[in-house]
Amino acid sequence: MYSKIIVAVDAAAIDKADRIVPRAVKLLREGGSIVLVSVVEDLPGYVLAEVPVGISLDARREAEARIEDLRRRHGLAATIEVRQGAPARELLTAAAEHDADLIILASHKPDFSNYFLGATADRIVRHAQCSVLVDR
């Protein structure tokens, strides 16, 4: 059983989060806590010139709304964090800041460039200082 679990939530693939949240609840020690973390990726500079100014803020708001809905549907008393940057780096930072003992994330079906795990899952598995559960 784990006392602090980081659940990585891709707001664009909330169905995957619906699968992993119940796992987090089952693995949570009594009195423990869950942190739902979503990361809005930075847009490259060459793209920023072509998109509306508030697009990043809109993406954060949409992610917060989707995660809040996820939390409500599962009846969780979890903390929500929406971060901005590279997903693997931000999830590892969140785990370190919260002193997490487990990170749970879903992995997409990879192509040949990242055959065994998705790129984000691969980086987290390699660099995490705590246990990692990857749902496939």
Coordinates of N, CA and C in Angstrom, one line a residue:
M1 N 0.8 -1.2 0.0 CA 0.0 0.0 0.0 C 0.9 1.2 0.0
Y2 N 0.4 2.3 -0.6 CA 1.2 3.5 -0.8 C 0.5 4.7 -0.1
S3 N 1.3 5.6 0.4 CA 0.7 6.7 1.1 C 0.6 8.0 0.3
K4 N 1.4 8.1 -0.8 CA 1.2 9.3 -1.7 C 1.4 8.8 -3.1
I5 N 0.3 8.9 -3.9 CA 0.3 8.4 -5.2 C 0.1 9.6 -6.2
I6 N 1.0 9.7 -7.2 CA 0.8 10.7 -8.3 C 0.1 9.9 -9.4
V7 N -1.0 10.4 -9.9 CA -1.7 9.8 -11.0 C -1.5 10.8 -12.2
A8 N -0.8 10.3 -13.2 CA -0.6 11.2 -14.4 C -1.9 11.1 -15.3
V9 N -2.4 12.3 -15.6 CA -3.7 12.3 -16.3 C -3.4 13.1 -17.6
D10 N -3.6 12.5 -18.7 CA -3.6 13.2 -20.0 C -5.0 13.7 -20.3
A11 N -5.2 15.0 -20.2 CA -6.6 15.5 -20.3 C -7.2 15.2 -21.7
A12 N -6.4 15.0 -22.7 CA -6.9 14.7 -24.0 C -7.3 13.2 -24.1
A13 N -6.9 12.4 -23.2 CA -7.2 10.9 -23.2 C -7.8 10.5 -21.8
I14 N -8.8 11.2 -21.4 CA -9.4 11.0 -20.1 C -9.9 9.6 -19.9
D15 N -10.2 8.8 -20.9 CA -10.6 7.4 -20.8 C -9.5 6.6 -20.1
K16 N -8.3 6.9 -20.4 CA -7.1 6.2 -19.8 C -7.1 6.5 -18.3
A17 N -7.3 7.7 -18.0 CA -7.4 8.1 -16.6 C -8.5 7.4 -15.8
D18 N -9.6 7.2 -16.5 CA -10.7 6.4 -15.9 C -10.3 5.0 -15.6
R19 N -9.4 4.4 -16.3 CA -8.9 3.1 -16.0 C -7.9 3.1 -14.8
I20 N -7.1 4.1 -14.7 CA -6.0 4.0 -13.7 C -6.4 4.6 -12.4
V21 N -7.4 5.5 -12.3 CA -7.8 6.0 -11.0 C -8.3 5.0 -10.1
P22 N -9.1 4.0 -10.5 CA -9.5 3.0 -9.6 C -8.3 2.1 -9.0
R23 N -7.3 1.9 -9.9 CA -6.1 1.2 -9.4 C -5.4 2.0 -8.3
A24 N -5.4 3.3 -8.5 CA -4.7 4.2 -7.5 C -5.5 4.1 -6.2
V25 N -6.8 4.1 -6.2 CA -7.6 4.0 -5.0 C -7.4 2.7 -4.3
K26 N -7.3 1.6 -5.1 CA -7.1 0.3 -4.5 C -5.7 0.2 -3.8
L27 N -4.7 0.9 -4.3 CA -3.3 0.8 -3.8 C -3.0 1.8 -2.7
L28 N -4.0 2.7 -2.5 CA -3.8 3.8 -1.5 C -4.0 3.3 -0.1
R29 N -3.0 3.6 0.8 CA -3.0 3.2 2.2 C -4.1 4.1 2.9
E30 N -4.7 3.6 3.9 CA -5.7 4.4 4.6 C -5.0 5.7 5.2
G31 N -5.5 6.8 4.9 CA -4.9 8.1 5.3 C -4.0 8.6 4.3
G32 N -3.8 7.9 3.2 CA -2.9 8.4 2.1 C -3.6 9.4 1.3
S33 N -2.9 9.9 0.3 CA -3.5 10.9 -0.6 C -3.1 10.7 -2.1
I34 N -3.9 11.1 -3.0 CA -3.7 11.0 -4.4 C -3.6 12.4 -5.0
V35 N -2.6 12.6 -5.9 CA -2.5 13.9 -6.6 C -2.7 13.6 -8.1
L36 N -3.7 14.2 -8.7 CA -3.9 14.0 -10.1 C -3.1 15.1 -10.8
V37 N -2.2 14.7 -11.6 CA -1.3 15.7 -12.3 C -1.5 15.6 -13.8
S38 N -1.7 16.7 -14.4 CA -1.8 16.8 -15.9 C -0.7 17.9 -16.3
V39 N -0.2 17.6 -17.5 CA 0.9 18.5 -18.0 C 0.4 19.1 -19.3
V40 N 0.4 20.4 -19.4 CA 0.1 21.0 -20.7 C 1.5 21.3 -21.3
E41 N 1.7 20.7 -22.5 CA 3.1 20.9 -23.1 C 3.2 22.3 -23.7
D42 N 4.5 22.8 -23.6 CA 4.8 24.0 -24.2 C 4.8 23.9 -25.7
L43 N 4.3 25.0 -26.3 CA 4.3 25.0 -27.8 C 5.7 25.5 -28.3
P44 N 6.2 24.9 -29.4 CA 7.4 25.5 -29.9 C 7.3 26.9 -30.4
G45 N 8.4 27.6 -30.3 CA 8.3 29.1 -30.7 C 7.8 29.3 -32.0
Y46 N 8.1 28.5 -33.0 CA 7.6 28.7 -34.4 C 6.1 28.5 -34.5
V47 N 5.5 27.8 -33.5 CA 4.0 27.6 -33.5 C 3.4 28.8 -32.8
L48 N 4.0 29.3 -31.7 CA 3.4 30.4 -30.9 C 3.1 31.6 -31.8
A49 N 3.8 31.9 -32.8 CA 3.6 33.0 -33.6 C 2.3 32.9 -34.4
E50 N 1.8 31.7 -34.6 CA 0.6 31.4 -35.4 C -0.7 31.2 -34.6
V51 N -0.6 31.1 -33.3 CA -1.8 30.7 -32.5 C -2.2 31.9 -31.6
P52 N -3.5 31.9 -31.2 CA -3.9 33.0 -30.4 C -3.2 33.1 -29.1
V53 N -3.1 34.3 -28.5 CA -2.3 34.6 -27.4 C -2.7 33.7 -26.2
G54 N -3.9 33.5 -25.9 CA -4.4 32.8 -24.7 C -4.5 31.3 -24.9
I55 N -3.9 30.7 -25.9 CA -4.2 29.3 -26.1 C -3.6 28.4 -25.0
S56 N -2.5 28.8 -24.4 CA -1.9 28.0 -23.3 C -2.8 28.1 -22.1
L57 N -3.3 29.3 -21.8 CA -4.2 29.4 -20.7 C -5.5 28.7 -20.9
D58 N -6.0 28.7 -22.1 CA -7.2 27.9 -22.4 C -7.0 26.4 -22.2
A59 N -5.8 25.9 -22.7 CA -5.5 24.5 -22.5 C -5.4 24.1 -21.0
R60 N -4.9 25.0 -20.2 CA -4.8 24.7 -18.8 C -6.2 24.7 -18.2
R61 N -7.0 25.6 -18.5 CA -8.4 25.7 -18.0 C -9.2 24.4 -18.4
E62 N -9.0 24.0 -19.7 CA -9.7 22.8 -20.2 C -9.2 21.6 -19.4
A63 N -7.9 21.5 -19.2 CA -7.4 20.3 -18.5 C -7.9 20.3 -17.0
E64 N -7.9 21.5 -16.4 CA -8.5 21.5 -15.0 C -9.9 21.1 -15.0
A65 N -10.7 21.5 -15.9 CA -12.1 21.2 -16.0 C -12.3 19.7 -16.2
R66 N -11.5 19.1 -17.1 CA -11.6 17.6 -17.3 C -11.2 16.8 -16.1
I67 N -10.1 17.3 -15.4 CA -9.7 16.5 -14.3 C -10.6 16.7 -13.1
E68 N -11.2 17.9 -13.0 CA -12.2 18.1 -11.9 C -13.4 17.1 -12.1
D69 N -13.8 17.0 -13.4 CA -14.9 16.1 -13.7 C -14.5 14.6 -13.4
L70 N -13.3 14.3 -13.7 CA -12.8 12.9 -13.4 C -12.8 12.7 -11.9
R71 N -12.3 13.7 -11.1 CA -12.3 13.5 -9.7 C -13.7 13.4 -9.1
R72 N -14.6 14.2 -9.6 CA -16.0 14.1 -9.2 C -16.7 12.8 -9.5
R73 N -16.4 12.3 -10.7 CA -17.0 11.0 -11.2 C -16.6 9.8 -10.3
H74 N -15.3 9.9 -9.9 CA -14.8 8.8 -9.1 C -14.9 9.1 -7.6
G75 N -15.4 10.2 -7.2 CA -15.6 10.5 -5.8 C -14.3 10.6 -5.0
L76 N -13.3 11.2 -5.6 CA -12.0 11.3 -5.0 C -11.9 12.6 -4.2
A77 N -11.1 12.5 -3.2 CA -10.7 13.8 -2.4 C -9.3 14.1 -2.8
A78 N -9.0 14.0 -4.1 CA -7.6 14.1 -4.6 C -7.3 15.6 -4.9
T79 N -6.0 15.9 -4.8 CA -5.5 17.2 -5.2 C -5.3 17.2 -6.7
I80 N -5.6 18.4 -7.3 CA -5.4 18.5 -8.8 C -4.3 19.5 -9.0
E81 N -3.3 19.1 -9.9 CA -2.3 20.0 -10.3 C -2.2 20.0 -11.9
V82 N -2.2 21.1 -12.5 CA -2.0 21.2 -13.9 C -0.7 22.0 -14.0
R83 N 0.3 21.4 -14.6 CA 1.6 21.9 -14.8 C 1.9 22.2 -16.3
Q84 N 2.9 23.0 -16.6 CA 3.2 23.3 -17.9 C 4.7 23.0 -18.2
G85 N 4.9 22.3 -19.3 CA 6.3 21.9 -19.7 C 6.4 20.6 -20.3
A86 N 7.5 19.9 -20.2 CA 7.7 18.6 -20.7 C 7.1 17.6 -19.7
P87 N 6.2 16.7 -20.2 CA 5.4 15.8 -19.3 C 6.3 15.0 -18.4
A88 N 7.3 14.3 -18.9 CA 8.1 13.4 -18.0 C 8.8 14.3 -16.9
R89 N 9.4 15.4 -17.3 CA 10.1 16.2 -16.3 C 9.1 16.7 -15.3
E90 N 8.0 17.2 -15.7 CA 7.0 17.8 -14.7 C 6.4 16.7 -13.8
L91 N 6.2 15.5 -14.3 CA 5.6 14.4 -13.5 C 6.7 14.0 -12.5
L92 N 7.9 13.9 -12.9 CA 9.0 13.5 -12.0 C 9.2 14.6 -10.9
T93 N 9.1 15.9 -11.3 CA 9.2 17.0 -10.3 C 8.0 16.9 -9.3
A94 N 6.8 16.7 -9.8 CA 5.7 16.6 -8.9 C 5.9 15.5 -7.9
A95 N 6.4 14.3 -8.4 CA 6.6 13.2 -7.5 C 7.6 13.6 -6.4
A96 N 8.7 14.2 -6.8 CA 9.7 14.6 -5.8 C 9.1 15.7 -4.9
E97 N 8.4 16.7 -5.4 CA 7.9 17.7 -4.5 C 6.9 17.2 -3.5
H98 N 6.1 16.2 -3.9 CA 5.1 15.6 -3.0 C 5.6 14.4 -2.2
D99 N 6.9 14.0 -2.4 CA 7.5 12.9 -1.8 C 6.6 11.6 -2.0
A100 N 6.3 11.4 -3.3 CA 5.4 10.3 -3.7 C 6.1 9.0 -3.6
D101 N 5.4 8.0 -3.3 CA 6.0 6.6 -3.2 C 5.5 5.8 -4.4
L102 N 4.6 6.4 -5.3 CA 4.1 5.7 -6.5 C 3.7 6.7 -7.5
I103 N 4.0 6.4 -8.7 CA 3.5 7.2 -9.9 C 2.8 6.2 -10.7
I104 N 1.5 6.5 -11.1 CA 0.7 5.6 -12.0 C 0.5 6.4 -13.2
L105 N 0.7 5.8 -14.4 CA 0.4 6.4 -15.7 C 0.0 5.4 -16.7
A106 N -0.7 5.9 -17.7 CA -1.1 5.0 -18.8 C -0.1 5.2 -19.9
S107 N 0.1 4.2 -20.7 CA 1.0 4.2 -21.8 C 0.2 4.0 -23.1
H108 N 0.5 4.7 -24.1 CA -0.2 4.5 -25.4 C 0.5 3.3 -26.1
K109 N -0.1 2.9 -27.2 CA 0.5 1.8 -28.0 C 1.7 2.4 -28.7
P110 N 2.9 2.1 -28.4 CA 4.0 2.7 -29.0 C 4.3 2.2 -30.5
D111 N 5.0 3.1 -31.2 CA 5.5 2.7 -32.5 C 6.9 2.1 -32.4
F112 N 7.6 1.9 -33.5 CA 8.9 1.3 -33.4 C 10.0 2.2 -32.7
S113 N 9.7 3.5 -32.7 CA 10.7 4.4 -32.1 C 10.8 4.3 -30.6
N114 N 9.7 3.9 -30.0 CA 9.6 3.6 -28.6 C 8.8 2.3 -28.3
Y115 N 9.4 1.2 -28.7 CA 8.7 0.0 -28.8 C 8.0 -0.5 -27.5
F116 N 8.8 -0.6 -26.5 CA 8.2 -1.2 -25.3 C 7.3 -0.3 -24.5
L117 N 7.6 1.0 -24.3 CA 6.8 1.9 -23.6 C 6.7 3.2 -24.4
G118 N 5.7 4.0 -24.1 CA 5.7 5.3 -24.8 C 6.9 6.2 -24.2
A119 N 7.2 7.2 -24.9 CA 8.4 8.1 -24.6 C 8.3 8.6 -23.2
T120 N 7.1 9.2 -22.8 CA 7.0 9.7 -21.4 C 7.1 8.6 -20.4
A121 N 6.4 7.5 -20.6 CA 6.4 6.4 -19.6 C 7.8 5.9 -19.5
D122 N 8.5 5.8 -20.6 CA 9.9 5.3 -20.6 C 10.8 6.2 -19.8
R123 N 10.7 7.5 -20.0 CA 11.5 8.4 -19.2 C 11.2 8.3 -17.7
I124 N 9.9 8.2 -17.4 CA 9.5 8.2 -16.0 C 10.0 6.9 -15.3
V125 N 9.9 5.8 -16.0 CA 10.4 4.5 -15.4 C 11.9 4.6 -15.2
R126 N 12.6 5.2 -16.1 CA 14.1 5.2 -16.0 C 14.5 6.2 -14.9
H127 N 13.8 7.3 -14.6 CA 14.4 8.3 -13.8 C 13.6 8.5 -12.4
A128 N 12.5 7.8 -12.3 CA 11.7 8.0 -11.0 C 12.5 7.5 -9.8
Q129 N 12.3 8.2 -8.7 CA 12.9 7.8 -7.4 C 12.0 7.0 -6.6
C130 N 10.8 6.6 -7.2 CA 9.8 5.9 -6.5 C 9.3 4.8 -7.4
S131 N 8.4 4.0 -6.9 CA 7.8 2.9 -7.8 C 7.0 3.5 -8.8
V132 N 6.9 2.8 -10.0 CA 6.1 3.3 -11.1 C 5.2 2.2 -11.6
L133 N 3.9 2.4 -11.8 CA 3.0 1.5 -12.4 C 2.5 2.0 -13.7
V134 N 2.8 1.3 -14.8 CA 2.4 1.7 -16.1 C 1.3 0.8 -16.6
D135 N 0.2 1.4 -16.9 CA -1.0 0.7 -17.3 C -1.0 0.6 -18.8
R136 N -1.2 -0.5 -19.4 CA -1.2 -0.7 -20.8 C -2.6 -1.1 -21.3

